[in-house]
Amino acid sequence: MRFLLPALLLAAPALAVTPAHTGVPKVRTGPELSDIALFAMAAGGVYLVRRAMRARFAKRPKD
């Protein structure tokens, strides 16, 4: 019972916030900046992993 009142007081601001999606779609004219940033990070990650794998297998002794 002592936990109920503080929990309700902590949850009150979250319940008062307007929803993030209003239900009205907006026209997409192109990729968002976050889409471009995600693509750049993924491309950089693939490049780093490929470089590391090439260096790892280049050091292996030949049989």
PDB file of N, CA and C in Angstrom:
ATOM      1  N   MET A   1       0.810  -1.183   0.000  1.00  0.00           N
ATOM      2  CA  MET A   1       0.000   0.000   0.000  1.00  0.00           C
ATOM      3  C   MET A   1       0.865   1.263   0.000  1.00  0.00           C
ATOM      4  N   ARG A   2       2.018   1.196   0.687  1.00  0.00           N
ATOM      5  CA  ARG A   2       2.905   2.353   0.702  1.00  0.00           C
ATOM      6  C   ARG A   2       3.515   2.589  -0.673  1.00  0.00           C
ATOM      7  N   PHE A   3       3.538   1.581  -1.497  1.00  0.00           N
ATOM      8  CA  PHE A   3       4.136   1.693  -2.823  1.00  0.00           C
ATOM      9  C   PHE A   3       3.150   2.271  -3.845  1.00  0.00           C
ATOM     10  N   LEU A   4       1.863   2.150  -3.597  1.00  0.00           N
ATOM     11  CA  LEU A   4       0.844   2.528  -4.576  1.00  0.00           C
ATOM     12  C   LEU A   4       0.817   4.033  -4.834  1.00  0.00           C
ATOM     13  N   LEU A   5       0.827   4.846  -3.798  1.00  0.00           N
ATOM     14  CA  LEU A   5       0.760   6.297  -3.979  1.00  0.00           C
ATOM     15  C   LEU A   5       1.984   6.844  -4.717  1.00  0.00           C
ATOM     16  N   PRO A   6       3.213   6.510  -4.331  1.00  0.00           N
ATOM     17  CA  PRO A   6       4.358   7.012  -5.112  1.00  0.00           C
ATOM     18  C   PRO A   6       4.355   6.508  -6.555  1.00  0.00           C
ATOM     19  N   ALA A   7       3.892   5.288  -6.770  1.00  0.00           N
ATOM     20  CA  ALA A   7       3.842   4.768  -8.140  1.00  0.00           C
ATOM     21  C   ALA A   7       2.861   5.561  -8.984  1.00  0.00           C
ATOM     22  N   LEU A   8       1.723   5.909  -8.424  1.00  0.00           N
ATOM     23  CA  LEU A   8       0.752   6.709  -9.166  1.00  0.00           C
ATOM     24  C   LEU A   8       1.269   8.111  -9.431  1.00  0.00           C
ATOM     25  N   LEU A   9       1.985   8.689  -8.466  1.00  0.00           N
ATOM     26  CA  LEU A   9       2.536  10.023  -8.668  1.00  0.00           C
ATOM     27  C   LEU A   9       3.644  10.016  -9.726  1.00  0.00           C
ATOM     28  N   LEU A  10       4.417   8.942  -9.788  1.00  0.00           N
ATOM     29  CA  LEU A  10       5.457   8.853 -10.809  1.00  0.00           C
ATOM     30  C   LEU A  10       4.873   8.605 -12.197  1.00  0.00           C
ATOM     31  N   ALA A  11       3.785   7.884 -12.279  1.00  0.00           N
ATOM     32  CA  ALA A  11       3.178   7.566 -13.566  1.00  0.00           C
ATOM     33  C   ALA A  11       2.309   8.699 -14.095  1.00  0.00           C
ATOM     34  N   ALA A  12       1.922   9.650 -13.259  1.00  0.00           N
ATOM     35  CA  ALA A  12       1.017  10.719 -13.684  1.00  0.00           C
ATOM     36  C   ALA A  12       1.569  11.555 -14.840  1.00  0.00           C
ATOM     37  N   PRO A  13       2.842  11.987 -14.825  1.00  0.00           N
ATOM     38  CA  PRO A  13       3.337  12.770 -15.976  1.00  0.00           C
ATOM     39  C   PRO A  13       3.336  11.959 -17.277  1.00  0.00           C
ATOM     40  N   ALA A  14       3.601  10.687 -17.210  1.00  0.00           N
ATOM     41  CA  ALA A  14       3.608   9.867 -18.415  1.00  0.00           C
ATOM     42  C   ALA A  14       2.214   9.733 -18.995  1.00  0.00           C
ATOM     43  N   LEU A  15       1.207   9.733 -18.149  1.00  0.00           N
ATOM     44  CA  LEU A  15      -0.165   9.615 -18.626  1.00  0.00           C
ATOM     45  C   LEU A  15      -0.684  10.940 -19.186  1.00  0.00           C
ATOM     46  N   ALA A  16      -0.092  12.059 -18.802  1.00  0.00           N
ATOM     47  CA  ALA A  16      -0.565  13.362 -19.247  1.00  0.00           C
ATOM     48  C   ALA A  16       0.050  13.783 -20.575  1.00  0.00           C
ATOM     49  N   VAL A  17       1.065  13.102 -21.034  1.00  0.00           N
ATOM     50  CA  VAL A  17       1.759  13.469 -22.270  1.00  0.00           C
ATOM     51  C   VAL A  17       0.880  13.123 -23.465  1.00  0.00           C
ATOM     52  N   THR A  18       0.864  14.007 -24.446  1.00  0.00           N
ATOM     53  CA  THR A  18       0.102  13.722 -25.663  1.00  0.00           C
ATOM     54  C   THR A  18       0.779  12.579 -26.417  1.00  0.00           C
ATOM     55  N   PRO A  19       0.022  11.795 -27.163  1.00  0.00           N
ATOM     56  CA  PRO A  19       0.610  10.671 -27.875  1.00  0.00           C
ATOM     57  C   PRO A  19       1.580  11.139 -28.963  1.00  0.00           C
ATOM     58  N   ALA A  20       2.566  10.322 -29.249  1.00  0.00           N
ATOM     59  CA  ALA A  20       3.582  10.678 -30.232  1.00  0.00           C
ATOM     60  C   ALA A  20       3.026  10.649 -31.652  1.00  0.00           C
ATOM     61  N   HIS A  21       2.045   9.809 -31.896  1.00  0.00           N
ATOM     62  CA  HIS A  21       1.469   9.707 -33.231  1.00  0.00           C
ATOM     63  C   HIS A  21       0.039  10.203 -33.193  1.00  0.00           C
ATOM     64  N   THR A  22      -0.255  11.203 -33.990  1.00  0.00           N
ATOM     65  CA  THR A  22      -1.583  11.791 -33.977  1.00  0.00           C
ATOM     66  C   THR A  22      -2.562  11.048 -34.875  1.00  0.00           C
ATOM     67  N   GLY A  23      -2.072  10.168 -35.727  1.00  0.00           N
ATOM     68  CA  GLY A  23      -2.942   9.437 -36.640  1.00  0.00           C
ATOM     69  C   GLY A  23      -3.052  10.089 -37.991  1.00  0.00           C
ATOM     70  N   VAL A  24      -2.469  11.274 -38.147  1.00  0.00           N
ATOM     71  CA  VAL A  24      -2.508  11.974 -39.426  1.00  0.00           C
ATOM     72  C   VAL A  24      -1.173  11.730 -40.134  1.00  0.00           C
ATOM     73  N   PRO A  25      -1.201  11.063 -41.296  1.00  0.00           N
ATOM     74  CA  PRO A  25       0.063  10.799 -41.984  1.00  0.00           C
ATOM     75  C   PRO A  25       0.609  12.063 -42.646  1.00  0.00           C
ATOM     76  N   LYS A  26       1.919  12.163 -42.733  1.00  0.00           N
ATOM     77  CA  LYS A  26       2.513  13.291 -43.435  1.00  0.00           C
ATOM     78  C   LYS A  26       3.148  12.784 -44.726  1.00  0.00           C
ATOM     79  N   VAL A  27       3.273  13.651 -45.663  1.00  0.00           N
ATOM     80  CA  VAL A  27       3.821  13.290 -46.972  1.00  0.00           C
ATOM     81  C   VAL A  27       5.330  13.125 -46.842  1.00  0.00           C
ATOM     82  N   ARG A  28       5.811  11.993 -47.319  1.00  0.00           N
ATOM     83  CA  ARG A  28       7.258  11.746 -47.288  1.00  0.00           C
ATOM     84  C   ARG A  28       7.863  12.225 -48.588  1.00  0.00           C
ATOM     85  N   THR A  29       8.822  13.105 -48.490  1.00  0.00           N
ATOM     86  CA  THR A  29       9.469  13.638 -49.679  1.00  0.00           C
ATOM     87  C   THR A  29      10.831  13.008 -49.912  1.00  0.00           C
ATOM     88  N   GLY A  30      11.342  12.293 -48.936  1.00  0.00           N
ATOM     89  CA  GLY A  30      12.646  11.673 -49.069  1.00  0.00           C
ATOM     90  C   GLY A  30      13.045  11.045 -47.752  1.00  0.00           C
ATOM     91  N   PRO A  31      14.241  10.497 -47.714  1.00  0.00           N
ATOM     92  CA  PRO A  31      14.684   9.866 -46.464  1.00  0.00           C
ATOM     93  C   PRO A  31      14.919  10.912 -45.370  1.00  0.00           C
ATOM     94  N   GLU A  32      14.628  10.529 -44.162  1.00  0.00           N
ATOM     95  CA  GLU A  32      14.887  11.402 -43.014  1.00  0.00           C
ATOM     96  C   GLU A  32      16.377  11.391 -42.693  1.00  0.00           C
ATOM     97  N   LEU A  33      16.803  12.348 -41.907  1.00  0.00           N
ATOM     98  CA  LEU A  33      18.208  12.436 -41.525  1.00  0.00           C
ATOM     99  C   LEU A  33      18.625  11.212 -40.716  1.00  0.00           C
ATOM    100  N   SER A  34      17.723  10.690 -39.895  1.00  0.00           N
ATOM    101  CA  SER A  34      18.056   9.509 -39.101  1.00  0.00           C
ATOM    102  C   SER A  34      18.253   8.288 -39.990  1.00  0.00           C
ATOM    103  N   ASP A  35      17.519   8.201 -41.103  1.00  0.00           N
ATOM    104  CA  ASP A  35      17.709   7.102 -42.041  1.00  0.00           C
ATOM    105  C   ASP A  35      19.110   7.152 -42.658  1.00  0.00           C
ATOM    106  N   ILE A  36      19.539   8.337 -43.018  1.00  0.00           N
ATOM    107  CA  ILE A  36      20.873   8.503 -43.610  1.00  0.00           C
ATOM    108  C   ILE A  36      21.952   8.181 -42.586  1.00  0.00           C
ATOM    109  N   ALA A  37      21.750   8.612 -41.349  1.00  0.00           N
ATOM    110  CA  ALA A  37      22.732   8.334 -40.299  1.00  0.00           C
ATOM    111  C   ALA A  37      22.822   6.839 -40.016  1.00  0.00           C
ATOM    112  N   LEU A  38      21.685   6.137 -39.986  1.00  0.00           N
ATOM    113  CA  LEU A  38      21.705   4.689 -39.774  1.00  0.00           C
ATOM    114  C   LEU A  38      22.421   3.971 -40.907  1.00  0.00           C
ATOM    115  N   PHE A  39      22.185   4.393 -42.141  1.00  0.00           N
ATOM    116  CA  PHE A  39      22.859   3.788 -43.276  1.00  0.00           C
ATOM    117  C   PHE A  39      24.368   4.008 -43.194  1.00  0.00           C
ATOM    118  N   ALA A  40      24.781   5.222 -42.839  1.00  0.00           N
ATOM    119  CA  ALA A  40      26.209   5.525 -42.739  1.00  0.00           C
ATOM    120  C   ALA A  40      26.871   4.692 -41.633  1.00  0.00           C
ATOM    121  N   MET A  41      26.198   4.543 -40.501  1.00  0.00           N
ATOM    122  CA  MET A  41      26.757   3.734 -39.417  1.00  0.00           C
ATOM    123  C   MET A  41      26.857   2.268 -39.817  1.00  0.00           C
ATOM    124  N   ALA A  42      25.846   1.748 -40.509  1.00  0.00           N
ATOM    125  CA  ALA A  42      25.882   0.358 -40.954  1.00  0.00           C
ATOM    126  C   ALA A  42      26.991   0.147 -41.976  1.00  0.00           C
ATOM    127  N   ALA A  43      27.151   1.071 -42.913  1.00  0.00           N
ATOM    128  CA  ALA A  43      28.211   0.953 -43.915  1.00  0.00           C
ATOM    129  C   ALA A  43      29.585   1.024 -43.250  1.00  0.00           C
ATOM    130  N   GLY A  44      29.736   1.906 -42.273  1.00  0.00           N
ATOM    131  CA  GLY A  44      31.006   1.993 -41.543  1.00  0.00           C
ATOM    132  C   GLY A  44      31.295   0.720 -40.766  1.00  0.00           C
ATOM    133  N   GLY A  45      30.276   0.136 -40.162  1.00  0.00           N
ATOM    134  CA  GLY A  45      30.455  -1.117 -39.423  1.00  0.00           C
ATOM    135  C   GLY A  45      30.859  -2.255 -40.331  1.00  0.00           C
ATOM    136  N   VAL A  46      30.221  -2.355 -41.491  1.00  0.00           N
ATOM    137  CA  VAL A  46      30.586  -3.402 -42.455  1.00  0.00           C
ATOM    138  C   VAL A  46      32.022  -3.211 -42.922  1.00  0.00           C
ATOM    139  N   TYR A  47      32.413  -1.965 -43.179  1.00  0.00           N
ATOM    140  CA  TYR A  47      33.789  -1.693 -43.616  1.00  0.00           C
ATOM    141  C   TYR A  47      34.797  -2.105 -42.538  1.00  0.00           C
ATOM    142  N   LEU A  48      34.527  -1.740 -41.286  1.00  0.00           N
ATOM    143  CA  LEU A  48      35.464  -2.075 -40.212  1.00  0.00           C
ATOM    144  C   LEU A  48      35.568  -3.586 -39.994  1.00  0.00           C
ATOM    145  N   VAL A  49      34.452  -4.283 -40.056  1.00  0.00           N
ATOM    146  CA  VAL A  49      34.480  -5.732 -39.851  1.00  0.00           C
ATOM    147  C   VAL A  49      35.209  -6.424 -40.989  1.00  0.00           C
ATOM    148  N   ARG A  50      34.960  -5.989 -42.224  1.00  0.00           N
ATOM    149  CA  ARG A  50      35.661  -6.602 -43.368  1.00  0.00           C
ATOM    150  C   ARG A  50      37.160  -6.367 -43.288  1.00  0.00           C
ATOM    151  N   ARG A  51      37.549  -5.159 -42.878  1.00  0.00           N
ATOM    152  CA  ARG A  51      38.976  -4.849 -42.749  1.00  0.00           C
ATOM    153  C   ARG A  51      39.622  -5.712 -41.665  1.00  0.00           C
ATOM    154  N   ALA A  52      38.910  -5.875 -40.538  1.00  0.00           N
ATOM    155  CA  ALA A  52      39.445  -6.684 -39.444  1.00  0.00           C
ATOM    156  C   ALA A  52      39.546  -8.154 -39.851  1.00  0.00           C
ATOM    157  N   MET A  53      38.557  -8.659 -40.569  1.00  0.00           N
ATOM    158  CA  MET A  53      38.596 -10.063 -41.003  1.00  0.00           C
ATOM    159  C   MET A  53      39.704 -10.298 -42.020  1.00  0.00           C
ATOM    160  N   ARG A  54      39.913  -9.346 -42.918  1.00  0.00           N
ATOM    161  CA  ARG A  54      41.016  -9.485 -43.881  1.00  0.00           C
ATOM    162  C   ARG A  54      42.357  -9.511 -43.162  1.00  0.00           C
ATOM    163  N   ALA A  55      42.531  -8.631 -42.180  1.00  0.00           N
ATOM    164  CA  ALA A  55      43.787  -8.594 -41.433  1.00  0.00           C
ATOM    165  C   ALA A  55      43.965  -9.874 -40.623  1.00  0.00           C
ATOM    166  N   ARG A  56      42.893 -10.403 -40.080  1.00  0.00           N
ATOM    167  CA  ARG A  56      42.983 -11.622 -39.277  1.00  0.00           C
ATOM    168  C   ARG A  56      43.396 -12.808 -40.132  1.00  0.00           C
ATOM    169  N   PHE A  57      42.791 -12.957 -41.287  1.00  0.00           N
ATOM    170  CA  PHE A  57      43.092 -14.114 -42.121  1.00  0.00           C
ATOM    171  C   PHE A  57      44.374 -13.940 -42.927  1.00  0.00           C
ATOM    172  N   ALA A  58      44.867 -12.720 -43.064  1.00  0.00           N
ATOM    173  CA  ALA A  58      46.141 -12.510 -43.746  1.00  0.00           C
ATOM    174  C   ALA A  58      47.299 -12.962 -42.874  1.00  0.00           C
ATOM    175  N   LYS A  59      47.132 -12.986 -41.568  1.00  0.00           N
ATOM    176  CA  LYS A  59      48.186 -13.380 -40.634  1.00  0.00           C
ATOM    177  C   LYS A  59      48.278 -14.885 -40.445  1.00  0.00           C
ATOM    178  N   ARG A  60      47.305 -15.635 -40.954  1.00  0.00           N
ATOM    179  CA  ARG A  60      47.307 -17.095 -40.770  1.00  0.00           C
ATOM    180  C   ARG A  60      48.460 -17.724 -41.555  1.00  0.00           C
ATOM    181  N   PRO A  61      49.105 -18.691 -40.956  1.00  0.00           N
ATOM    182  CA  PRO A  61      50.188 -19.374 -41.686  1.00  0.00           C
ATOM    183  C   PRO A  61      49.600 -20.260 -42.781  1.00  0.00           C
ATOM    184  N   LYS A  62      50.316 -20.340 -43.882  1.00  0.00           N
ATOM    185  CA  LYS A  62      49.878 -21.192 -44.996  1.00  0.00           C
ATOM    186  C   LYS A  62      50.184 -22.643 -44.656  1.00  0.00           C
ATOM    187  N   ASP A  63      49.268 -23.522 -45.015  1.00  0.00           N
ATOM    188  CA  ASP A  63      49.485 -24.945 -44.774  1.00  0.00           C
ATOM    189  C   ASP A  63      50.350 -25.573 -45.847  1.00  0.00           C
TER     190      ASP A  63
END
